[in-house]
Short mmCIF file of C-alpha atoms in Angstrom, two decimals:
data_model
loop_
_atom_site.label_atom_id
_atom_site.label_comp_id
_atom_site.label_asym_id
_atom_site.label_seq_id
_atom_site.Cartn_x
_atom_site.Cartn_y
_atom_site.Cartn_z
CA MET A 537 1.61 80.32 -20.30
CA THR A 538 5.07 81.20 -18.98
CA THR A 539 7.94 80.52 -21.37
CA LEU A 540 10.53 78.00 -20.22
CA ILE A 541 14.08 78.21 -21.57
CA TYR A 542 16.32 75.13 -21.63
CA ALA A 543 20.11 75.21 -22.13
CA GLY A 544 22.49 72.28 -22.52
CA ALA A 545 26.20 72.24 -21.73
CA ALA A 546 29.10 69.79 -21.71
CA HIS A 547 31.47 69.09 -18.82
CA TRP A 548 35.09 69.90 -19.44
CA THR A 549 38.32 70.67 -17.60
CA SER A 550 40.37 73.73 -18.49
CA ALA A 551 44.14 73.89 -18.71
CA ALA A 552 44.14 75.20 -15.12
CA ASN A 553 42.33 72.02 -14.00
CA THR A 554 39.09 73.91 -13.42
CA ARG A 555 36.08 71.62 -13.76
CA HIS A 556 33.27 73.33 -15.65
CA THR A 557 29.64 72.42 -15.11
CA GLY A 558 27.59 70.58 -17.70
CA GLY A 559 24.06 69.22 -17.89
CA ILE A 560 20.71 70.78 -18.70
CA PHE A 561 19.36 73.98 -17.16
CA ARG A 562 15.85 75.44 -17.06
CA ARG A 563 14.59 78.93 -16.41
CA ALA A 564 11.14 80.50 -16.56
CA ILE A 565 10.87 83.99 -17.99
CA GLY A 566 10.29 86.22 -14.99
CA ASP A 567 12.37 84.08 -12.60
CA ASP A 568 15.76 85.27 -11.40
CA ARG A 569 17.70 82.01 -11.53
CA TRP A 570 18.44 78.85 -13.48
CA GLU A 571 17.74 75.34 -12.20
CA ARG A 572 20.19 72.56 -13.02
CA LEU A 573 17.90 69.64 -13.75
CA GLY A 574 18.43 66.16 -12.36
CA GLY A 575 15.58 63.82 -11.61
CA GLY A 576 17.08 60.86 -13.43
CA LEU A 577 19.69 62.57 -15.61
CA PRO A 578 23.19 61.31 -14.76
CA GLU A 579 25.28 63.81 -12.79
CA GLU A 580 27.96 63.67 -15.50
CA ALA A 581 25.55 64.08 -18.44
CA GLU A 582 26.91 66.28 -21.23
CA VAL A 583 23.91 67.71 -23.07
CA ARG A 584 24.55 68.57 -26.71
CA ALA A 585 21.00 68.52 -28.06
CA ILE A 586 17.59 69.56 -26.71
CA ALA A 587 14.25 69.13 -28.47
CA VAL A 588 10.73 70.06 -27.41
CA HIS A 589 7.90 67.84 -28.66
CA ALA A 590 6.03 69.55 -31.48
CA SER A 591 2.57 69.19 -29.92
CA GLU A 592 3.30 68.48 -26.23
CA PRO A 593 5.54 71.25 -24.85
CA ARG A 594 6.14 69.47 -21.53
CA VAL A 595 7.80 66.57 -23.36
CA ILE A 596 11.50 67.36 -23.68
CA TYR A 597 14.34 65.30 -25.18
CA ALA A 598 18.00 65.65 -24.19
CA GLY A 599 20.91 64.20 -26.15
CA THR A 600 23.80 62.98 -24.00
CA GLN A 601 26.88 60.75 -24.15
CA TYR A 602 24.67 58.05 -22.61
CA GLY A 603 22.08 58.24 -25.38
CA PRO A 604 18.74 60.10 -25.43
CA TYR A 605 16.71 61.01 -22.34
CA ARG A 606 13.08 62.11 -22.20
CA SER A 607 11.07 64.13 -19.71
CA ALA A 608 7.27 64.15 -19.69
CA ASP A 609 6.95 66.90 -17.09
CA GLY A 610 8.92 69.82 -18.48
CA GLY A 611 12.25 68.60 -17.13
CA ASP A 612 11.42 67.72 -13.53
CA THR A 613 12.13 64.03 -14.08
CA TRP A 614 13.94 62.12 -16.82
CA LYS A 615 14.13 58.59 -18.15
CA VAL A 616 16.67 57.10 -20.51
CA ILE A 617 15.03 55.85 -23.70
CA GLY A 618 16.83 52.80 -24.94
CA PHE A 619 19.08 52.94 -27.96
CA PRO A 620 19.93 49.67 -29.72
CA ASP A 621 23.64 50.56 -29.48
CA THR A 622 25.80 51.70 -26.57
CA GLY A 623 28.51 54.34 -26.72
CA MET A 624 26.62 56.62 -29.11
CA VAL A 625 26.63 60.34 -28.24
CA VAL A 626 23.43 62.11 -29.31
CA TRP A 627 24.14 65.42 -31.07
CA SER A 628 20.83 66.20 -32.81
CA PHE A 629 17.11 65.48 -32.92
CA LEU A 630 14.55 65.92 -35.70
CA PHE A 631 10.76 65.60 -35.59
CA HIS A 632 8.82 64.52 -38.66
CA PRO A 633 6.80 67.58 -39.76
CA ARG A 634 3.53 65.66 -40.12
CA ASN A 635 3.82 63.10 -37.33
CA PRO A 636 5.63 64.20 -34.15
CA GLU A 637 5.75 60.62 -32.92
CA ILE A 638 8.35 59.97 -35.63
CA LEU A 639 11.67 61.18 -34.28
CA TYR A 640 15.22 61.00 -35.64
CA ALA A 641 18.46 61.26 -33.66
CA GLY A 642 21.93 61.97 -35.02
CA THR A 643 24.99 60.70 -33.17
CA ALA A 644 28.74 60.42 -32.88
CA PRO A 645 30.17 58.23 -34.29
CA ALA A 646 28.10 59.30 -37.28
CA ALA A 647 24.78 57.47 -37.43
CA VAL A 648 21.07 58.24 -37.58
CA TYR A 649 18.37 56.47 -35.60
CA ARG A 650 14.61 56.54 -36.14
CA SER A 651 11.79 56.11 -33.64
CA ASN A 652 8.16 55.68 -34.69
CA ASP A 653 6.77 55.88 -31.16
CA GLY A 654 8.11 59.10 -29.65
CA GLY A 655 11.37 57.53 -28.54
CA ASP A 656 10.14 54.37 -26.83
CA SER A 657 12.03 52.26 -29.36
CA TRP A 658 14.69 53.06 -31.96
CA ARG A 659 16.08 51.57 -35.16
CA ARG A 660 19.47 52.41 -36.59
CA LEU A 661 19.33 53.47 -40.24
CA ARG A 662 22.20 51.29 -41.35
CA ALA A 663 22.74 52.80 -44.79
CA LEU A 664 24.25 56.05 -43.48
CA LYS A 665 28.03 56.16 -43.61
CA ALA A 666 30.34 59.16 -43.34
CA PRO A 667 32.49 59.51 -46.48
CA GLY A 668 35.66 59.86 -44.38
CA ARG A 669 37.27 62.72 -46.30
CA VAL A 670 38.64 64.51 -43.21
CA ALA A 671 40.47 62.94 -40.25
CA MET A 672 39.86 64.96 -37.08
CA ASN A 673 40.84 64.30 -33.48
CA PHE A 674 37.23 63.40 -32.63
CA PRO A 675 34.69 61.02 -34.20
CA CYS A 676 32.59 62.42 -37.05
CA ARG A 677 29.16 63.45 -35.73
CA VAL A 678 25.73 64.26 -37.09
CA THR A 679 25.38 67.78 -35.73
CA ARG A 680 22.07 68.56 -37.43
CA LEU A 681 19.23 66.82 -39.24
CA ALA A 682 16.72 68.64 -41.44
CA ILE A 683 13.66 67.57 -43.38
CA ASP A 684 11.89 69.22 -46.31
CA PRO A 685 8.38 70.07 -44.99
CA THR A 686 6.96 69.81 -48.50
CA TYR A 687 8.60 66.48 -49.26
CA PRO A 688 9.04 64.83 -45.85
CA ASP A 689 10.85 61.79 -47.24
CA GLU A 690 13.77 64.13 -48.06
CA ILE A 691 16.14 64.30 -45.09
CA TYR A 692 19.55 65.96 -44.81
CA ALA A 693 22.33 65.19 -42.34
CA GLY A 694 25.09 67.69 -41.56
CA LEU A 695 28.37 66.02 -40.59
CA GLU A 696 31.09 67.58 -38.47
CA VAL A 697 33.53 67.30 -40.16
CA ASP A 698 32.48 65.52 -43.40
CA GLY A 699 29.94 67.55 -45.36
CA VAL A 700 26.27 66.75 -46.04
CA LEU A 701 24.36 63.53 -46.74
CA ARG A 702 20.90 63.29 -48.30
CA SER A 703 18.14 60.70 -48.16
CA LEU A 704 15.17 60.73 -50.53
CA ASP A 705 13.37 57.81 -48.90
CA GLY A 706 12.94 58.72 -45.25
CA GLY A 707 16.43 57.69 -44.22
CA GLU A 708 16.53 54.18 -45.65
CA THR A 709 19.31 55.09 -48.13
CA TRP A 710 21.76 58.00 -48.12
CA GLU A 711 24.01 59.69 -50.64
CA ASP A 712 26.82 62.19 -50.34
CA VAL A 713 25.93 65.67 -51.65
CA SER A 714 29.18 67.40 -50.65
CA HIS A 715 31.04 67.33 -53.96
CA ASP A 716 30.33 70.97 -54.71
CA LEU A 717 31.38 71.97 -51.17
CA VAL A 718 34.73 70.35 -51.89
CA LYS A 719 34.99 72.35 -55.12
CA LEU A 720 34.22 75.58 -53.27
CA ALA A 721 37.12 74.81 -50.93
CA GLU A 722 39.48 75.37 -53.88
CA ARG A 723 38.81 79.10 -53.54
CA PRO A 724 41.56 80.70 -51.42
CA HIS A 725 39.19 82.44 -48.99
CA LEU A 726 37.29 79.19 -48.35
CA LYS A 727 40.32 77.07 -47.46
CA SER A 728 40.68 76.19 -43.79
CA ARG A 729 42.73 73.63 -41.92
CA ILE A 730 42.94 73.45 -38.12
CA VAL A 731 43.30 69.80 -37.10
CA SER A 732 43.37 67.70 -40.26
CA ASP A 733 45.82 67.54 -43.17
CA THR A 734 43.45 69.01 -45.78
CA ASP A 735 42.26 72.51 -46.67
CA ILE A 736 38.74 71.26 -47.37
CA GLU A 737 38.23 70.89 -43.62
CA GLY A 738 36.45 74.22 -43.16
CA MET A 739 33.92 73.74 -45.96
CA LEU A 740 32.99 70.28 -44.66
CA ASP A 741 32.67 71.48 -41.06
CA SER A 742 28.86 71.29 -41.06
CA HIS A 743 27.20 72.77 -37.98
CA ALA A 744 23.55 73.22 -38.97
CA LEU A 745 21.19 73.04 -41.91
CA CYS A 746 17.51 73.69 -42.58
CA VAL A 747 14.89 73.58 -45.35
CA SER A 748 12.00 76.03 -45.78
CA SER A 749 8.50 75.28 -47.08
CA ALA A 750 8.69 78.64 -48.87
CA GLN A 751 11.33 77.20 -51.19
CA PRO A 752 11.09 73.38 -51.36
CA GLY A 753 14.26 71.63 -52.39
CA THR A 754 16.49 74.46 -51.15
CA VAL A 755 18.88 73.66 -48.30
CA PHE A 756 20.56 76.30 -46.12
CA LEU A 757 23.84 75.24 -44.54
CA ALA A 758 25.96 76.74 -41.75
CA VAL A 759 29.65 75.77 -41.82
CA ARG A 760 32.89 77.18 -40.48
CA MET A 761 33.34 79.28 -43.63
CA GLY A 762 29.90 80.94 -43.58
CA LEU A 763 26.39 80.30 -44.89
CA PHE A 764 25.78 78.33 -48.08
CA ARG A 765 22.72 77.40 -50.10
CA SER A 766 21.72 74.62 -52.47
CA ALA A 767 18.68 75.20 -54.71
CA ASP A 768 18.74 71.66 -56.11
CA ARG A 769 18.63 69.35 -53.08
CA GLY A 770 22.37 69.43 -52.55
CA ALA A 771 23.52 68.74 -56.11
CA THR A 772 25.24 72.15 -56.23
CA TRP A 773 26.05 74.75 -53.58
CA GLU A 774 26.61 78.50 -53.63
CA ASP A 775 28.13 80.92 -51.16
CA MET A 776 25.46 83.19 -49.64
CA GLU A 777 28.28 85.71 -48.99
CA ILE A 778 27.21 86.55 -45.47
CA GLY A 779 30.31 88.74 -45.23
CA ARG A 780 28.40 91.42 -47.17
CA PHE A 781 26.22 91.91 -44.10
CA SER A 782 28.30 90.75 -41.12
CA PRO A 783 31.97 91.12 -40.12
CA LEU A 784 31.54 87.78 -38.33
CA THR A 785 31.20 84.81 -40.68
CA TYR A 786 31.79 81.64 -38.65
CA ALA A 787 28.29 80.12 -38.81
CA ARG A 788 27.16 77.80 -36.05
CA ASP A 789 23.37 77.67 -36.42
CA VAL A 790 20.67 78.53 -38.96
CA ARG A 791 16.93 77.98 -38.53
CA VAL A 792 13.67 78.67 -40.34
CA SER A 793 11.05 80.61 -38.41
CA PRO A 794 8.04 78.44 -37.50
CA HIS A 795 5.86 81.51 -38.14
CA ASP A 796 7.16 82.75 -41.49
CA ALA A 797 8.86 80.30 -43.83
CA ARG A 798 10.72 83.14 -45.57
CA THR A 799 12.49 84.12 -42.33
CA LEU A 800 15.85 82.63 -41.33
CA VAL A 801 17.86 83.28 -38.16
CA ALA A 802 21.59 82.51 -37.93
CA CYS A 803 24.36 82.52 -35.31
CA LEU A 804 27.56 84.21 -36.49
CA SER A 805 30.89 84.57 -34.67
CA PRO A 806 34.62 84.99 -35.43
CA ALA A 807 35.63 81.38 -34.67
CA ALA A 808 34.79 78.21 -32.76
CA ARG A 809 36.23 79.72 -29.58
CA SER A 810 36.09 83.48 -29.47
CA GLU A 811 34.99 86.48 -27.43
CA ASP A 812 32.22 87.68 -29.72
CA GLY A 813 29.02 86.48 -31.33
CA SER A 814 25.83 87.73 -32.94
CA LEU A 815 22.36 86.82 -34.18
CA TYR A 816 21.29 87.75 -37.72
CA ARG A 817 17.89 87.52 -39.38
CA SER A 818 16.84 87.38 -43.02
CA ASN A 819 13.24 88.03 -44.06
CA ASP A 820 13.81 87.04 -47.69
CA LEU A 821 15.27 83.51 -47.54
CA GLY A 822 18.83 84.69 -47.14
CA ARG A 823 19.13 87.35 -49.82
CA THR A 824 19.68 90.07 -47.22
CA TRP A 825 20.50 89.94 -43.50
CA CYS A 826 20.46 92.31 -40.52
CA ARG A 827 21.73 91.97 -36.98
CA ILE A 828 18.96 91.60 -34.41
CA ASP A 829 20.69 91.35 -31.01
CA HIS A 830 21.11 94.86 -29.63
CA GLY A 831 22.12 96.25 -26.27
CA VAL A 832 23.83 93.02 -25.19
CA LYS A 833 27.41 91.80 -25.65
CA ALA A 834 28.39 88.20 -26.28
CA HIS A 835 31.66 87.20 -24.63
CA GLY A 836 31.86 83.90 -26.46
CA THR A 837 30.97 82.23 -29.74
CA MET A 838 27.22 82.20 -30.43
CA MET A 839 26.44 78.49 -30.64
CA ALA A 840 22.69 78.06 -30.96
CA VAL A 841 19.41 79.88 -31.46
CA ALA A 842 15.87 78.89 -30.44
CA LEU A 843 12.68 80.32 -31.97
CA HIS A 844 9.54 80.02 -29.87
CA PRO A 845 7.05 77.70 -31.61
CA LYS A 846 3.97 79.80 -30.75
CA ASP A 847 5.23 83.36 -30.24
CA PRO A 848 7.16 84.96 -33.14
CA GLY A 849 8.44 87.70 -30.82
CA GLN A 850 10.53 85.32 -28.74
CA VAL A 851 14.09 84.44 -29.82
CA TYR A 852 16.86 83.04 -27.60
CA GLY A 853 20.56 82.65 -28.36
CA ALA A 854 23.28 80.81 -26.44
CA THR A 855 27.02 81.47 -26.32
CA ARG A 856 29.63 78.82 -25.69
CA SER A 857 30.68 80.72 -22.55
CA GLY A 858 27.31 80.39 -20.82
CA GLN A 859 25.34 83.49 -21.78
CA ILE A 860 21.73 83.22 -22.90
CA PHE A 861 20.25 86.25 -24.68
CA GLY A 862 16.54 86.61 -25.23
CA THR A 863 13.93 88.92 -26.68
CA GLN A 864 10.19 88.75 -26.15
CA ASP A 865 9.32 91.64 -28.48
CA GLY A 866 10.80 90.61 -31.80
CA GLY A 867 14.23 92.08 -31.14
CA GLN A 868 13.36 95.57 -29.93
CA THR A 869 14.79 94.81 -26.49
CA TRP A 870 17.12 92.06 -25.29
CA HIS A 871 17.91 90.58 -21.89
CA GLU A 872 20.83 88.49 -20.72
CA TYR A 873 20.22 85.36 -18.64
CA SER A 874 23.69 84.13 -17.72
CA LEU A 875 23.98 80.49 -16.73
CA PRO A 876 25.53 79.66 -13.32
CA ASP A 877 29.22 80.43 -12.89
CA GLY A 878 31.43 77.69 -14.27
CA THR A 879 29.05 76.64 -17.03
CA GLN A 880 30.89 76.42 -20.32
CA ASP A 881 30.65 74.69 -23.70
CA VAL A 882 26.96 75.43 -24.16
CA TYR A 883 25.78 73.63 -27.31
CA ALA A 884 21.99 73.82 -27.22
CA VAL A 885 19.10 76.10 -26.35
CA ALA A 886 15.36 75.50 -26.63
CA CYS A 887 12.17 77.15 -25.46
CA ALA A 888 8.53 76.26 -24.97
#
C-alpha cells in the first residue's frame, strides 16, 4: 500500500504583512505534489496535531483552533467531532495502547479530554490544572500526551510552558512532577528566559515526551534546553546531555519506535526559530545518539518526526519553514518534499 504523508501548519502573517498558508496537506510517496485538504475543514483551520488511528489507517484526526476534526477516508472529507467546551485549541492526541477507541486530546488553555468511542463524544478531565509557574504571552498548552504501554493507567502531559503532569489513574487525577526540572534550572547552562520573568522558563518549556515498553516507568522529555529522562515516573529528572552527540540541543520532538522499543528518534535544532535542524536516533534508550538525516539541509527548526507504524524503514521529519524530509530505507537515502510556497509554522507530521 502506498504511504501517505500528512503535514499540519498554522496560518500567520509576517512583519511584511505576508499571509502564510495553514491547514493540513497530504502527499502520496511517488506523487510530485501536495494536496491541501478541505472537504469540511474550515478554510482558516490551523492544524497543530495530526493522529492516525492505530488500527484503521484511513481514519485521521486533526487538531485545530475549532476543536478536533476526523476523517474516515484518508483526508478526503472531514467532520468536526464535538467538544464539550468551545474555544479550546487542540495541540495533541493520544491513543490508548490497548484500545484505540479510547482517545485523549490535549488543548490550550491547558486541559485534557477523553473519548471512549473514537471521538464521537468527549469528557473533560477536570482534575488537570497547570501549576502556573511561568507567565507567557500565550495560554499554557498541552503539547504532548504519553502513556506507559506497560501500565496504561499512567499518563503524562507535557505543558508549554509549565513542566510535566502525571496521572496514575487514567487521567482522573493529576499531580505535578516538575519539581526536579525546576531544580535543574538552577544550573547556569540550563537557565533560559525569553518571554517571562523567570529563568526556569526553558526547563519547563515542554515540547514532547514518550515512554517505552523496554523501560517501564521511564519518561523521556524534550524541552528547550535539551533531552531529559526520569527513571522513576517523574519523581526525579536527569540531563541526557544530548550536547555530547549533537551541536544542536533545542529539542522539539522525541518518539519511541513502534518496531523496537529501545529505539528513540528526536528532533534537534538551534532554537524555536532558526535556519537549521536535524534528526537523531538512539538504539539504546538514549545512552548514545547519531544523526540520521543525510544529504538534505533543513532551513528551519525541525519541529516534528513521524515513524511509520508498519515499516521501520520509513521516517519523516518536518521543519517549521515547510520542508518535509523522508527516508524509506532506514536513513540510507533521504528525499525532500517541500510544502507549497507560503506554508510556514509547520507543527505536525504523520504517515500511514
